Amino acid sequence: MKRTILNGRKRRPTHPGALLREIVLPAAGISQTELAHKIGVSRRVISELCQEKRSLSVDMAHRLARVFNTSLESWLNMQIAVDVWDELEAHKREYDRIKPLSQETNLIEPEPSRQVLYTLDSEGPERKTA
């Protein structure tokens, strides 16, 4: 079975540490040690991130977004893409064996004709089906 992973990618997405190591730090003209000092973490944490031995945490994404004046989401989205790729690669045979309940089943979004509405009055919330 042919699989499409992350919009048809055939290689692992770029780890945020690789971007930091190859592009961001050189463009900013600072070393890993200087970055660690500026954002209040150990040099080892930055080194492990740059060597792709450590995942980017939400805390680290906040720190990097602040110091480089970028968005938190851009850093987190990079890590999510790597995590999704790694999990798909690690468990692809298991995932391929899982079949959907049915093609018509969509448990995430209710059909527009069956949306549930809530109204609030003095007696509390009342559920209505549209």
PDB file of N, CA and C in Angstrom, residues 20-21 23-39 46 64 67-68:
ATOM      1  N   LEU A  20      18.063  25.790  13.969  1.00  0.00           N
ATOM      2  CA  LEU A  20      18.776  26.644  14.920  1.00  0.00           C
ATOM      3  C   LEU A  20      20.282  26.611  14.628  1.00  0.00           C
ATOM      4  N   ARG A  21      20.824  25.414  14.454  1.00  0.00           N
ATOM      5  CA  ARG A  21      22.262  25.220  14.231  1.00  0.00           C
ATOM      6  C   ARG A  21      22.731  25.779  12.892  1.00  0.00           C
ATOM      7  N   ILE A  23      20.975  27.759  10.482  1.00  0.00           N
ATOM      8  CA  ILE A  23      20.499  29.028   9.926  1.00  0.00           C
ATOM      9  C   ILE A  23      20.373  30.128  10.980  1.00  0.00           C
ATOM     10  N   VAL A  24      19.662  29.840  12.057  1.00  0.00           N
ATOM     11  CA  VAL A  24      19.312  30.898  13.007  1.00  0.00           C
ATOM     12  C   VAL A  24      20.525  31.424  13.766  1.00  0.00           C
ATOM     13  N   LEU A  25      21.300  30.540  14.360  1.00  0.00           N
ATOM     14  CA  LEU A  25      22.461  31.019  15.126  1.00  0.00           C
ATOM     15  C   LEU A  25      23.482  31.743  14.243  1.00  0.00           C
ATOM     16  N   PRO A  26      23.850  31.195  13.079  1.00  0.00           N
ATOM     17  CA  PRO A  26      24.787  31.950  12.225  1.00  0.00           C
ATOM     18  C   PRO A  26      24.233  33.308  11.789  1.00  0.00           C
ATOM     19  N   ALA A  27      22.938  33.356  11.453  1.00  0.00           N
ATOM     20  CA  ALA A  27      22.346  34.633  11.030  1.00  0.00           C
ATOM     21  C   ALA A  27      22.333  35.649  12.170  1.00  0.00           C
ATOM     22  N   ALA A  28      22.135  35.163  13.392  1.00  0.00           N
ATOM     23  CA  ALA A  28      22.116  36.049  14.556  1.00  0.00           C
ATOM     24  C   ALA A  28      23.529  36.408  15.019  1.00  0.00           C
ATOM     25  N   GLY A  29      24.512  35.652  14.555  1.00  0.00           N
ATOM     26  CA  GLY A  29      25.895  35.926  14.929  1.00  0.00           C
ATOM     27  C   GLY A  29      26.215  35.593  16.376  1.00  0.00           C
ATOM     28  N   ILE A  30      25.512  34.596  16.933  1.00  0.00           N
ATOM     29  CA  ILE A  30      25.789  34.206  18.316  1.00  0.00           C
ATOM     30  C   ILE A  30      26.077  32.708  18.392  1.00  0.00           C
ATOM     31  N   SER A  31      26.762  32.338  19.444  1.00  0.00           N
ATOM     32  CA  SER A  31      27.112  30.935  19.661  1.00  0.00           C
ATOM     33  C   SER A  31      26.029  30.240  20.495  1.00  0.00           C
ATOM     34  N   GLN A  32      26.134  28.934  20.580  1.00  0.00           N
ATOM     35  CA  GLN A  32      25.224  28.170  21.430  1.00  0.00           C
ATOM     36  C   GLN A  32      25.337  28.627  22.875  1.00  0.00           C
ATOM     37  N   THR A  33      26.548  28.889  23.315  1.00  0.00           N
ATOM     38  CA  THR A  33      26.774  29.340  24.690  1.00  0.00           C
ATOM     39  C   THR A  33      26.107  30.692  24.944  1.00  0.00           C
ATOM     40  N   GLU A  34      26.257  31.611  24.004  1.00  0.00           N
ATOM     41  CA  GLU A  34      25.628  32.928  24.155  1.00  0.00           C
ATOM     42  C   GLU A  34      24.104  32.808  24.167  1.00  0.00           C
ATOM     43  N   LEU A  35      23.571  31.963  23.296  1.00  0.00           N
ATOM     44  CA  LEU A  35      22.122  31.765  23.274  1.00  0.00           C
ATOM     45  C   LEU A  35      21.642  31.202  24.603  1.00  0.00           C
ATOM     46  N   ALA A  36      22.343  30.202  25.100  1.00  0.00           N
ATOM     47  CA  ALA A  36      21.962  29.591  26.377  1.00  0.00           C
ATOM     48  C   ALA A  36      21.914  30.649  27.485  1.00  0.00           C
ATOM     49  N   HIS A  37      22.908  31.494  27.523  1.00  0.00           N
ATOM     50  CA  HIS A  37      22.960  32.553  28.538  1.00  0.00           C
ATOM     51  C   HIS A  37      21.792  33.532  28.371  1.00  0.00           C
ATOM     52  N   LYS A  38      21.496  33.928  27.132  1.00  0.00           N
ATOM     53  CA  LYS A  38      20.434  34.905  26.869  1.00  0.00           C
ATOM     54  C   LYS A  38      19.047  34.388  27.234  1.00  0.00           C
ATOM     55  N   ILE A  39      18.823  33.072  27.085  1.00  0.00           N
ATOM     56  CA  ILE A  39      17.474  32.554  27.357  1.00  0.00           C
ATOM     57  C   ILE A  39      17.374  31.803  28.682  1.00  0.00           C
ATOM     58  N   ILE A  46      21.005  23.481  24.871  1.00  0.00           N
ATOM     59  CA  ILE A  46      21.090  24.021  23.513  1.00  0.00           C
ATOM     60  C   ILE A  46      21.878  23.082  22.620  1.00  0.00           C
ATOM     61  N   LEU A  64      12.828  30.593  22.542  1.00  0.00           N
ATOM     62  CA  LEU A  64      13.390  30.875  21.223  1.00  0.00           C
ATOM     63  C   LEU A  64      12.546  31.916  20.479  1.00  0.00           C
ATOM     64  N   VAL A  67      13.465  35.382  22.024  1.00  0.00           N
ATOM     65  CA  VAL A  67      14.804  35.911  21.751  1.00  0.00           C
ATOM     66  C   VAL A  67      15.000  36.217  20.264  1.00  0.00           C
ATOM     67  N   PHE A  68      14.372  35.431  19.380  1.00  0.00           N
ATOM     68  CA  PHE A  68      14.544  35.657  17.945  1.00  0.00           C
ATOM     69  C   PHE A  68      13.369  36.405  17.311  1.00  0.00           C
TER      70      PHE A  68
END
